[in-house]
Coordinates of C-alpha atoms and ligand atoms in Angstrom, one line a residue:
M1357 CA -200.3 -176.6 -51.2
E1358 CA -197.3 -174.3 -50.6
K1359 CA -194.9 -174.3 -53.5
K1360 CA -191.4 -174.7 -52.1
F1361 CA -189.1 -174.4 -55.0
I1362 CA -188.0 -172.3 -58.0
L1363 CA -186.4 -174.0 -61.0
A1364 CA -183.7 -172.2 -62.9
L1365 CA -182.8 -173.3 -66.4
D1366 CA -179.3 -172.2 -67.4
Q1367 CA -178.8 -172.9 -71.0
G1368 CA -175.1 -172.2 -71.7
T1369 CA -172.7 -172.4 -74.6
T1370 CA -171.4 -175.9 -73.8
S1371 CA -174.1 -177.4 -71.5
S1372 CA -177.7 -177.2 -70.4
R1373 CA -178.3 -177.1 -66.7
A1374 CA -181.3 -177.3 -64.4
I1375 CA -181.0 -176.2 -60.8
V1376 CA -183.7 -176.3 -58.1
F1377 CA -183.5 -173.6 -55.4
D1378 CA -185.3 -173.4 -52.1
H1379 CA -186.6 -170.3 -50.4
N1380 CA -183.2 -169.6 -48.8
G1381 CA -181.6 -169.6 -52.2
Q1382 CA -179.9 -172.9 -51.5
I1383 CA -179.3 -175.5 -54.2
K1384 CA -181.5 -178.6 -53.7
S1385 CA -180.7 -180.4 -56.9
V1386 CA -178.6 -179.9 -60.1
A1387 CA -178.5 -181.7 -63.4
Q1388 CA -176.2 -180.9 -66.3
K1389 CA -175.7 -182.2 -69.8
E1390 CA -173.2 -181.2 -72.5
F1391 CA -174.3 -181.1 -76.1
T1392 CA -172.6 -181.1 -79.5
Q1393 CA -170.6 -178.2 -80.8
Y1394 CA -170.4 -178.0 -84.6
F1395 CA -167.5 -176.2 -86.4
P1396 CA -168.5 -176.5 -90.1
Q1397 CA -165.9 -174.1 -91.3
P1398 CA -163.0 -172.1 -89.6
G1399 CA -164.6 -169.4 -87.5
W1400 CA -168.1 -170.9 -87.6
V1401 CA -169.8 -172.3 -84.5
E1402 CA -173.2 -174.0 -84.5
H1403 CA -175.6 -175.9 -82.2
N1404 CA -178.5 -178.0 -83.1
P1405 CA -181.6 -176.2 -81.6
N1406 CA -183.4 -179.5 -81.1
E1407 CA -180.5 -180.8 -79.1
I1408 CA -180.5 -177.6 -77.0
W1409 CA -184.1 -178.4 -76.3
S1410 CA -183.7 -182.1 -75.7
S1411 CA -180.7 -181.6 -73.4
Q1412 CA -182.6 -178.9 -71.5
A1413 CA -185.7 -181.1 -71.2
S1414 CA -183.7 -184.1 -69.9
V1415 CA -181.9 -182.1 -67.2
I1416 CA -185.2 -180.7 -66.0
A1417 CA -186.6 -184.2 -65.6
E1418 CA -183.4 -185.4 -63.9
A1419 CA -183.2 -182.4 -61.5
I1420 CA -186.8 -182.6 -60.4
S1421 CA -187.0 -186.4 -60.1
A1422 CA -183.8 -186.5 -58.1
I1423 CA -185.7 -184.8 -55.2
D1424 CA -189.0 -186.4 -56.1
I1425 CA -190.9 -183.2 -57.0
N1426 CA -193.1 -182.2 -59.9
G1427 CA -194.8 -179.1 -61.2
L1428 CA -197.0 -178.8 -58.2
D1429 CA -194.0 -178.0 -56.0
I1430 CA -192.5 -175.4 -58.3
A1431 CA -193.6 -171.8 -57.9
G1432 CA -191.9 -170.6 -61.1
I1433 CA -189.3 -171.1 -63.7
G1434 CA -186.5 -168.7 -64.5
I1435 CA -184.6 -169.0 -67.8
T1436 CA -181.1 -167.7 -68.3
N1437 CA -179.2 -168.4 -71.5
Q1438 CA -176.1 -168.0 -73.7
R1439 CA -176.9 -164.7 -75.3
E1440 CA -176.9 -163.6 -79.0
T1441 CA -177.0 -167.2 -80.3
T1442 CA -179.6 -167.1 -83.1
I1443 CA -182.4 -169.6 -83.9
V1444 CA -184.9 -169.2 -86.7
W1445 CA -187.8 -171.6 -86.9
D1446 CA -190.9 -172.2 -89.1
I1447 CA -194.3 -172.0 -87.4
D1448 CA -195.9 -174.5 -89.7
T1449 CA -193.3 -177.3 -89.3
E1450 CA -192.3 -176.1 -85.8
E1451 CA -188.8 -177.0 -86.8
P1452 CA -185.7 -174.8 -87.0
I1453 CA -184.8 -174.0 -90.5
Y1454 CA -181.0 -173.9 -89.8
N1455 CA -178.7 -174.7 -86.9
A1456 CA -178.4 -172.2 -84.1
I1457 CA -175.6 -169.7 -85.0
V1458 CA -173.6 -169.4 -81.8
W1459 CA -172.4 -166.0 -80.4
Q1460 CA -168.8 -167.0 -81.1
D1461 CA -169.4 -167.5 -84.8
R1462 CA -167.5 -165.0 -87.0
R1463 CA -169.2 -165.7 -90.4
T1464 CA -170.7 -162.2 -90.6
A1465 CA -167.4 -160.4 -89.8
E1466 CA -167.0 -159.1 -93.4
Y1467 CA -170.6 -157.9 -93.5
C1468 CA -170.0 -156.0 -90.3
D1469 CA -166.9 -154.4 -91.9
K1470 CA -169.2 -153.2 -94.7
L1471 CA -171.7 -151.7 -92.2
K1472 CA -168.7 -149.9 -90.6
A1473 CA -167.5 -148.7 -94.0
Q1474 CA -170.9 -147.3 -94.7
G1475 CA -170.4 -145.0 -91.6
L1476 CA -173.1 -146.7 -89.5
T1477 CA -171.0 -147.4 -86.4
D1478 CA -172.2 -144.3 -84.5
K1479 CA -175.8 -144.6 -85.5
I1480 CA -175.9 -148.3 -84.4
H1481 CA -174.1 -147.5 -81.2
E1482 CA -176.5 -144.7 -80.3
K1483 CA -179.6 -146.8 -80.8
T1484 CA -178.4 -150.2 -79.5
G1485 CA -175.4 -149.4 -77.2
L1486 CA -173.4 -152.0 -79.1
I1487 CA -170.3 -152.0 -81.3
V1488 CA -170.9 -153.3 -84.8
D1489 CA -169.6 -156.9 -84.5
A1490 CA -170.5 -160.4 -85.7
Y1491 CA -171.0 -161.3 -82.0
F1492 CA -174.6 -160.0 -82.0
S1493 CA -177.7 -161.7 -83.4
G1494 CA -178.8 -159.2 -86.2
T1495 CA -176.3 -160.1 -88.8
K1496 CA -176.7 -163.8 -88.0
I1497 CA -180.5 -163.6 -88.7
K1498 CA -179.7 -161.8 -92.0
W1499 CA -177.2 -164.6 -92.9
I1500 CA -179.9 -167.3 -92.4
L1501 CA -182.5 -165.4 -94.5
D1502 CA -179.9 -164.8 -97.2
N1503 CA -178.5 -168.3 -97.3
V1504 CA -181.1 -170.9 -96.4
P1505 CA -183.1 -171.7 -99.6
G1506 CA -186.6 -170.2 -99.5
A1507 CA -186.1 -168.6 -96.1
R1508 CA -186.6 -165.0 -97.1
K1509 CA -189.9 -165.8 -98.9
R1510 CA -191.2 -167.7 -95.8
A1511 CA -190.1 -164.8 -93.6
E1512 CA -192.0 -162.3 -95.8
M1513 CA -195.1 -164.6 -95.6
G1514 CA -194.9 -164.2 -91.8
K1515 CA -194.1 -167.9 -91.3
L1516 CA -190.7 -167.6 -89.6
R1517 CA -189.9 -166.7 -86.0
F1518 CA -186.5 -165.6 -84.6
G1519 CA -185.5 -166.2 -81.0
N1520 CA -182.4 -166.3 -78.9
V1521 CA -182.2 -169.4 -76.8
D1522 CA -184.5 -168.0 -74.1
A1523 CA -187.3 -167.5 -76.7
W1524 CA -186.7 -170.9 -78.2
L1525 CA -187.1 -172.6 -74.8
V1526 CA -190.2 -170.6 -73.9
W1527 CA -191.7 -171.6 -77.3
R1528 CA -190.9 -175.3 -76.7
L1529 CA -192.0 -175.2 -73.1
T1530 CA -195.4 -173.7 -74.0
R1531 CA -195.7 -175.9 -77.1
G1532 CA -195.7 -172.9 -79.5
E1533 CA -198.2 -170.7 -77.6
V1534 CA -195.8 -168.0 -76.5
H1535 CA -193.2 -166.1 -78.5
V1536 CA -191.4 -163.7 -76.2
T1537 CA -188.0 -162.5 -75.1
D1538 CA -186.9 -160.2 -72.3
V1539 CA -185.2 -156.8 -72.6
T1540 CA -181.8 -158.1 -71.7
N1541 CA -181.7 -160.6 -74.6
A1542 CA -183.3 -158.1 -77.0
S1543 CA -180.5 -155.7 -76.1
R1544 CA -177.9 -158.1 -77.6
T1545 CA -179.5 -158.4 -81.1
M1546 CA -178.2 -155.1 -82.6
L1547 CA -181.9 -154.6 -83.6
F1548 CA -183.3 -153.2 -80.3
N1549 CA -183.4 -149.6 -79.3
I1550 CA -182.3 -149.6 -75.7
H1551 CA -183.8 -146.1 -75.1
D1552 CA -187.4 -146.6 -76.2
L1553 CA -187.3 -150.4 -75.6
K1554 CA -188.7 -151.3 -79.0
W1555 CA -187.4 -153.2 -82.0
D1556 CA -185.8 -150.5 -84.2
E1557 CA -187.5 -150.3 -87.5
D1558 CA -184.6 -148.6 -89.2
L1559 CA -182.2 -151.3 -88.2
L1560 CA -184.7 -154.1 -89.1
K1561 CA -184.9 -152.4 -92.6
L1562 CA -181.2 -152.0 -92.9
L1563 CA -180.7 -155.8 -92.3
D1564 CA -183.8 -156.7 -94.2
I1565 CA -185.5 -158.5 -91.3
P1566 CA -189.3 -158.6 -91.1
L1567 CA -190.7 -157.4 -87.8
S1568 CA -193.1 -160.4 -87.8
M1569 CA -190.2 -162.6 -87.0
M1570 CA -189.3 -160.8 -83.8
P1571 CA -190.5 -162.0 -80.4
E1572 CA -192.6 -159.7 -78.1
V1573 CA -190.2 -158.0 -75.7
K1574 CA -191.2 -158.3 -72.0
S1575 CA -189.6 -157.4 -68.7
S1576 CA -187.2 -159.8 -66.9
S1577 CA -189.6 -160.7 -64.1
E1578 CA -193.2 -161.5 -65.0
I1579 CA -195.4 -164.4 -65.9
Y1580 CA -194.9 -165.0 -69.7
G1581 CA -197.0 -168.1 -69.9
H1582 CA -197.3 -171.6 -68.5
T1583 CA -195.6 -174.9 -69.4
K1584 CA -197.5 -177.2 -71.6
T1585 CA -194.9 -180.0 -71.7
T1586 CA -195.5 -183.3 -69.9
I1587 CA -192.2 -183.1 -68.0
F1588 CA -193.8 -181.3 -65.1
A1589 CA -197.1 -183.2 -65.0
H1590 CA -198.7 -179.9 -64.0
E1591 CA -198.5 -176.4 -65.5
V1592 CA -195.8 -174.2 -64.1
P1593 CA -195.5 -170.4 -64.7
I1594 CA -192.4 -169.3 -66.6
S1595 CA -191.7 -166.1 -64.7
G1596 CA -188.2 -164.9 -65.2
I1597 CA -185.9 -164.4 -68.2
A1598 CA -182.5 -162.8 -68.4
G1599 CA -179.3 -163.3 -70.5
D1600 CA -176.7 -165.2 -68.5
Q1601 CA -174.4 -162.3 -67.8
Q1602 CA -177.3 -160.1 -66.7
A1603 CA -178.7 -162.9 -64.5
A1604 CA -175.2 -163.3 -62.9
L1605 CA -175.2 -159.5 -62.2
F1606 CA -178.5 -159.9 -60.4
G1607 CA -177.5 -163.1 -58.7
Q1608 CA -174.4 -161.3 -57.4
M1609 CA -176.9 -158.7 -56.0
C1610 CA -175.0 -156.0 -58.0
I1611 CA -178.2 -153.9 -57.7
E1612 CA -176.7 -150.5 -56.9
P1613 CA -175.0 -148.2 -59.5
G1614 CA -171.3 -148.8 -59.4
A1615 CA -171.5 -152.5 -58.4
I1616 CA -169.4 -154.7 -60.7
K1617 CA -169.0 -158.4 -61.3
N1618 CA -166.9 -160.7 -63.5
T1619 CA -167.9 -164.2 -64.5
Y1620 CA -164.9 -166.3 -65.4
G1621 CA -166.4 -168.9 -67.7
T1622 CA -165.3 -170.0 -71.2
G1623 CA -165.1 -166.3 -71.9
C1624 CA -165.2 -163.6 -69.2
F1625 CA -167.9 -161.0 -68.9
V1626 CA -167.4 -157.9 -66.7
M1627 CA -170.5 -156.0 -66.0
L1628 CA -171.0 -152.7 -64.1
N1629 CA -174.5 -151.6 -63.0
T1630 CA -175.0 -148.0 -64.1
G1631 CA -178.5 -147.6 -62.6
R1632 CA -181.4 -146.1 -64.5
K1633 CA -179.3 -144.3 -67.0
P1634 CA -177.6 -145.8 -70.0
V1635 CA -174.0 -144.7 -70.0
M1636 CA -172.8 -144.5 -73.6
S1637 CA -169.2 -145.7 -73.5
K1638 CA -166.4 -143.6 -74.9
N1639 CA -164.0 -146.5 -74.3
N1640 CA -165.3 -149.3 -76.4
L1641 CA -167.5 -151.0 -73.9
L1642 CA -171.1 -152.1 -74.6
T1643 CA -174.1 -150.4 -73.1
T1644 CA -176.7 -153.0 -72.3
I1645 CA -179.8 -153.5 -70.3
A1646 CA -179.2 -155.1 -66.9
W1647 CA -182.9 -156.0 -66.3
K1648 CA -186.4 -154.6 -66.2
I1649 CA -188.4 -155.3 -63.1
G1650 CA -191.9 -153.8 -63.1
D1651 CA -191.6 -150.5 -65.0
R1652 CA -188.0 -149.9 -63.8
V1653 CA -185.2 -150.4 -66.3
D1654 CA -181.6 -150.7 -65.1
Y1655 CA -178.6 -150.4 -67.4
A1656 CA -175.1 -151.8 -67.4
L1657 CA -171.7 -151.3 -69.0
E1658 CA -170.2 -154.6 -70.2
G1659 CA -166.8 -155.7 -71.3
S1660 CA -166.8 -159.0 -73.0
I1661 CA -163.7 -161.2 -73.2
Y1662 CA -164.0 -164.0 -75.8
V1663 CA -161.3 -166.3 -74.3
G1664 CA -161.1 -166.7 -70.5
G1665 CA -161.2 -170.1 -68.9
S1666 CA -161.1 -171.7 -72.4
V1667 CA -157.4 -170.8 -72.6
V1668 CA -156.9 -173.4 -69.8
Q1669 CA -158.8 -175.9 -72.0
W1670 CA -156.4 -175.1 -74.8
L1671 CA -153.4 -175.7 -72.6
R1672 CA -155.0 -179.0 -71.7
D1673 CA -156.3 -180.2 -75.0
G1674 CA -154.1 -178.3 -77.5
L1675 CA -150.7 -178.5 -75.8
G1676 CA -151.2 -181.4 -73.3
F1677 CA -149.7 -179.3 -70.5
I1678 CA -152.1 -180.6 -68.0
T1679 CA -154.7 -183.5 -67.9
S1680 CA -157.4 -181.7 -66.1
S1681 CA -158.2 -178.0 -65.9
S1682 CA -158.0 -177.9 -62.1
E1683 CA -154.2 -178.8 -62.4
I1684 CA -153.4 -175.4 -63.8
E1685 CA -153.3 -173.7 -60.4
D1686 CA -150.7 -176.2 -59.0
L1687 CA -148.6 -176.0 -62.2
A1688 CA -148.7 -172.2 -62.3
S1689 CA -147.9 -172.0 -58.6
T1690 CA -144.5 -173.8 -59.1
V1691 CA -143.1 -170.5 -60.4
P1692 CA -143.2 -167.1 -58.5
D1693 CA -144.2 -165.3 -61.7
S1694 CA -144.4 -165.7 -65.5
G1695 CA -140.7 -165.0 -65.9
G1696 CA -141.4 -162.2 -68.3
V1697 CA -143.7 -164.2 -70.5
Y1698 CA -147.0 -162.6 -71.7
F1699 CA -149.8 -164.6 -73.2
V1700 CA -152.5 -162.6 -75.0
P1701 CA -155.2 -165.3 -75.6
A1702 CA -156.8 -163.8 -78.7
L1703 CA -157.6 -167.3 -79.9
T1704 CA -160.8 -166.1 -81.6
G1705 CA -159.9 -162.4 -81.9
L1706 CA -160.2 -159.8 -79.2
A1707 CA -163.4 -158.3 -77.9
A1708 CA -163.7 -155.4 -75.5
P1709 CA -162.0 -152.9 -75.3
Y1710 CA -160.0 -153.7 -78.5
W1711 CA -162.7 -155.3 -80.9
D1712 CA -160.1 -156.8 -83.3
Q1713 CA -161.9 -159.6 -85.1
Y1714 CA -158.7 -160.7 -86.9
S1715 CA -156.1 -160.7 -84.1
R1716 CA -154.8 -164.1 -83.0
G1717 CA -153.2 -165.5 -79.8
T1718 CA -149.7 -164.3 -79.0
I1719 CA -147.0 -165.4 -76.5
V1720 CA -144.1 -163.1 -76.1
G1721 CA -141.0 -163.0 -73.9
I1722 CA -140.0 -166.7 -74.2
T1723 CA -136.4 -167.4 -73.3
R1724 CA -134.3 -170.6 -72.8
G1725 CA -135.4 -170.6 -69.2
T1726 CA -139.1 -170.6 -70.0
T1727 CA -141.0 -173.7 -68.8
R1728 CA -144.6 -174.8 -69.2
A1729 CA -145.2 -173.5 -65.7
H1730 CA -144.3 -170.0 -66.9
I1731 CA -146.7 -170.3 -69.9
A1732 CA -149.4 -171.6 -67.6
R1733 CA -148.9 -168.7 -65.3
A1734 CA -148.9 -166.3 -68.2
A1735 CA -152.1 -167.8 -69.4
L1736 CA -153.8 -167.1 -66.0
D1737 CA -152.3 -163.7 -65.9
G1738 CA -153.7 -163.0 -69.4
I1739 CA -157.2 -163.6 -68.0
A1740 CA -156.6 -161.1 -65.2
F1741 CA -155.0 -158.5 -67.5
Q1742 CA -157.9 -158.6 -69.9
T1743 CA -160.2 -158.0 -67.0
Y1744 CA -157.9 -155.2 -65.8
D1745 CA -158.1 -153.5 -69.3
I1746 CA -161.9 -153.6 -69.1
A1747 CA -162.0 -152.3 -65.5
Q1748 CA -159.8 -149.4 -66.6
A1749 CA -162.2 -148.5 -69.5
M1750 CA -165.1 -148.7 -67.0
A1751 CA -163.5 -146.4 -64.5
K1752 CA -162.8 -143.9 -67.4
D1753 CA -166.4 -144.1 -68.6
M1754 CA -167.8 -143.6 -65.0
E1755 CA -165.1 -141.0 -64.2
A1756 CA -164.7 -142.8 -60.8
P1757 CA -162.5 -145.5 -59.5
L1758 CA -163.9 -149.0 -59.0
T1759 CA -164.2 -150.1 -55.4
E1760 CA -164.6 -153.9 -55.4
L1761 CA -165.1 -156.7 -57.9
K1762 CA -167.5 -159.6 -57.3
V1763 CA -166.5 -162.8 -59.0
D1764 CA -168.2 -166.1 -60.1
G1765 CA -167.9 -168.8 -62.7
G1766 CA -165.6 -171.9 -62.8
A1767 CA -162.2 -170.1 -62.9
S1768 CA -163.2 -167.9 -59.9
R1769 CA -162.3 -170.9 -57.8
N1770 CA -158.7 -170.5 -58.8
N1771 CA -157.2 -168.6 -55.8
L1772 CA -153.9 -167.8 -57.6
L1773 CA -155.9 -166.1 -60.4
M1774 CA -158.2 -164.2 -57.9
Q1775 CA -155.2 -162.9 -55.9
Y1776 CA -153.5 -161.7 -59.0
Q1777 CA -156.7 -160.1 -60.2
S1778 CA -156.9 -158.2 -56.9
N1779 CA -153.2 -157.2 -57.2
L1780 CA -153.7 -155.8 -60.7
L1781 CA -156.9 -153.9 -59.9
G1782 CA -155.7 -152.7 -56.6
I1783 CA -159.2 -153.4 -55.1
K1784 CA -160.9 -156.2 -53.1
V1785 CA -162.1 -159.2 -55.1
V1786 CA -165.1 -160.9 -53.5
R1787 CA -166.2 -164.5 -54.1
P1788 CA -169.8 -165.5 -52.9
K1789 CA -170.7 -168.7 -51.2
I1790 CA -173.0 -169.7 -54.1
T1791 CA -170.9 -169.3 -57.2
E1792 CA -173.9 -170.5 -59.3
T1793 CA -174.9 -166.9 -59.5
T1794 CA -176.2 -167.1 -63.1
A1795 CA -178.9 -169.7 -62.2
L1796 CA -179.5 -168.0 -58.9
G1797 CA -180.1 -164.6 -60.6
A1798 CA -182.7 -166.3 -62.9
A1799 CA -184.3 -168.0 -59.9
Y1800 CA -184.5 -164.7 -58.1
L1801 CA -186.1 -162.9 -61.1
A1802 CA -188.7 -165.7 -61.5
G1803 CA -189.4 -165.9 -57.7
L1804 CA -190.0 -162.2 -57.4
A1805 CA -192.6 -162.3 -60.2
V1806 CA -194.7 -165.0 -58.4
G1807 CA -194.3 -163.6 -54.8
F1808 CA -192.0 -166.5 -53.8
W1809 CA -189.7 -163.8 -52.5
K1810 CA -191.4 -160.6 -51.3
D1811 CA -188.9 -158.1 -52.6
I1812 CA -185.2 -157.5 -53.4
D1813 CA -184.4 -156.7 -49.8
E1814 CA -185.4 -160.2 -48.7
I1815 CA -183.1 -161.7 -51.3
K1816 CA -180.2 -159.3 -50.4
N1817 CA -180.1 -160.7 -46.9
Q1818 CA -179.4 -164.2 -48.3
W1819 CA -176.3 -163.2 -50.2
Q1820 CA -173.1 -164.4 -48.4
V1821 CA -169.3 -163.9 -49.0
E1822 CA -167.2 -167.0 -49.1
R1823 CA -163.7 -165.3 -49.4
S1824 CA -162.3 -161.9 -50.2
F1825 CA -158.9 -161.2 -51.8
E1826 CA -157.1 -158.0 -50.8
P1827 CA -154.5 -156.5 -53.1
L1828 CA -151.0 -157.6 -52.0
A1829 CA -148.2 -156.7 -54.3
D1830 CA -145.2 -154.6 -54.9
S1831 CA -146.4 -151.6 -56.9
E1832 CA -143.2 -151.4 -59.0
E1833 CA -143.6 -155.1 -60.0
I1834 CA -147.2 -154.6 -60.9
A1835 CA -146.4 -151.4 -62.9
A1836 CA -143.8 -153.3 -64.9
A1837 CA -146.2 -156.2 -65.5
K1838 CA -148.8 -153.8 -66.8
A1839 CA -146.3 -152.3 -69.2
G1840 CA -145.3 -155.7 -70.4
W1841 CA -148.9 -156.6 -71.0
A1842 CA -149.5 -153.4 -72.9
D1843 CA -146.5 -154.1 -75.1
A1844 CA -147.8 -157.7 -75.8
I1845 CA -151.3 -156.3 -76.7
G1846 CA -149.6 -153.9 -79.1
R1847 CA -147.9 -156.8 -80.9
T1848 CA -151.2 -158.7 -81.1
L1849 CA -153.5 -156.1 -82.5
T1850 CA -154.1 -155.9 -86.3
N1851 CA -156.4 -152.9 -86.2
R1852 CA -154.0 -150.3 -84.9
Ligands
G3P1201 O1 -172.5 -163.4 -74.7 C1 -172.2 -164.7 -74.6 C2 -172.5 -165.3 -73.2 O2 -173.8 -165.0 -72.9 C3 -172.2 -166.8 -73.2 O3 -172.0 -167.2 -71.9 O4 -171.6 -168.7 -70.1 O5 -172.7 -169.6 -72.1 O6 -170.3 -169.0 -72.2 P1 -171.6 -168.7 -71.6

């Protein structure tokens, strides 16, 4: 029987999703479930790994039963996930030994400062392409081993396993048969050498993490194993894995060097394909693996923004400016501009290109005439300015101007924001028909491995533009706005 579908699992920071795609890359069914966020102390963010799994399992069941299919109809499963989030489990009990420490969690910031003070920044950057920061998995694993009673002993006995969410889902889907990750997720651990594609023994030693805990690192498109859970009724190959931003880059078909995308989600993640060569940033961007397909590895430069769309949630929940996030565009459109107000949304510090763990949100330029509409507008502008800062750094690293930006994620539906983004960058901003690019990318990776799609060319022909935004703006006004933003950033940074 011909298998007609690919299932993508998109395990994100706030919800688990399952999406069924057909051969034309069209969505046939979607299910989504939010799960609990734990904030045990200021700056700490945790998830319950069992809830990650149960929410993912329940959306799989919902998505496939909605169109009355089972494992027999599914050619392959692609997994894409919130990256860096760290889970450690015991192979005897099959239970996590601690909650998942989420990528946003800052508990290891001071330890990272110590690594920097020891002069290790350059060495770590050369090997991993990363900036020393609490964002990445390595120091989170170390924290678990140092703080959970008995953990280090169990780890030394070879009884513990580490995984990012991809590895955890594969482990659960295969009932503990397979412990793997892919190169993209590995490249976010601060323990993986992105040049020789191996766990780095020096770094494992530095952080005191036994190699036996680490998953086997595979490509992003191959059969890793088959499902053993009852959800599908029949075994299904798991055939694609990529971190969510890398999957979005692939789903946007940014497959040529120089192609660039921004995903406007909770945070924003700008990624530029640099082809077969890792470009080591001189401007505080991350060098990361875009994907590995067959023997070919592609690299990317990444600029991560911690607070993107979540600033809109804060205006909604923290200030009560709006009752639903979609109202922001109407509110901000009631004024022609921000009236000289600048909002740097450093609510959890600033990531690229500033990497200031201790800065906090700043609003400057408030006058008697300032209204909530100006603040709303400044909040949207702040998302676009942060993206602009990263695009500047990318152009410097590449020694070439950028040509167009592909966009996806929830806030990419905001036309006001997209137009301002284009005005600031001075280039075309392109929004695709299917903005579920993260899941689509994972589906494509999975489909390629099982021959569901013949090759990348076949996929490329499916990709369609929904709307493009051309830069329209007075250049003096834009120059003044950029100067105002630079001044506001200067007032926000603590590490200058
Ligand atoms: O690096 C973190 C990123 O992968 C999280 O993405 O979409 O779950 O917020 P998201």
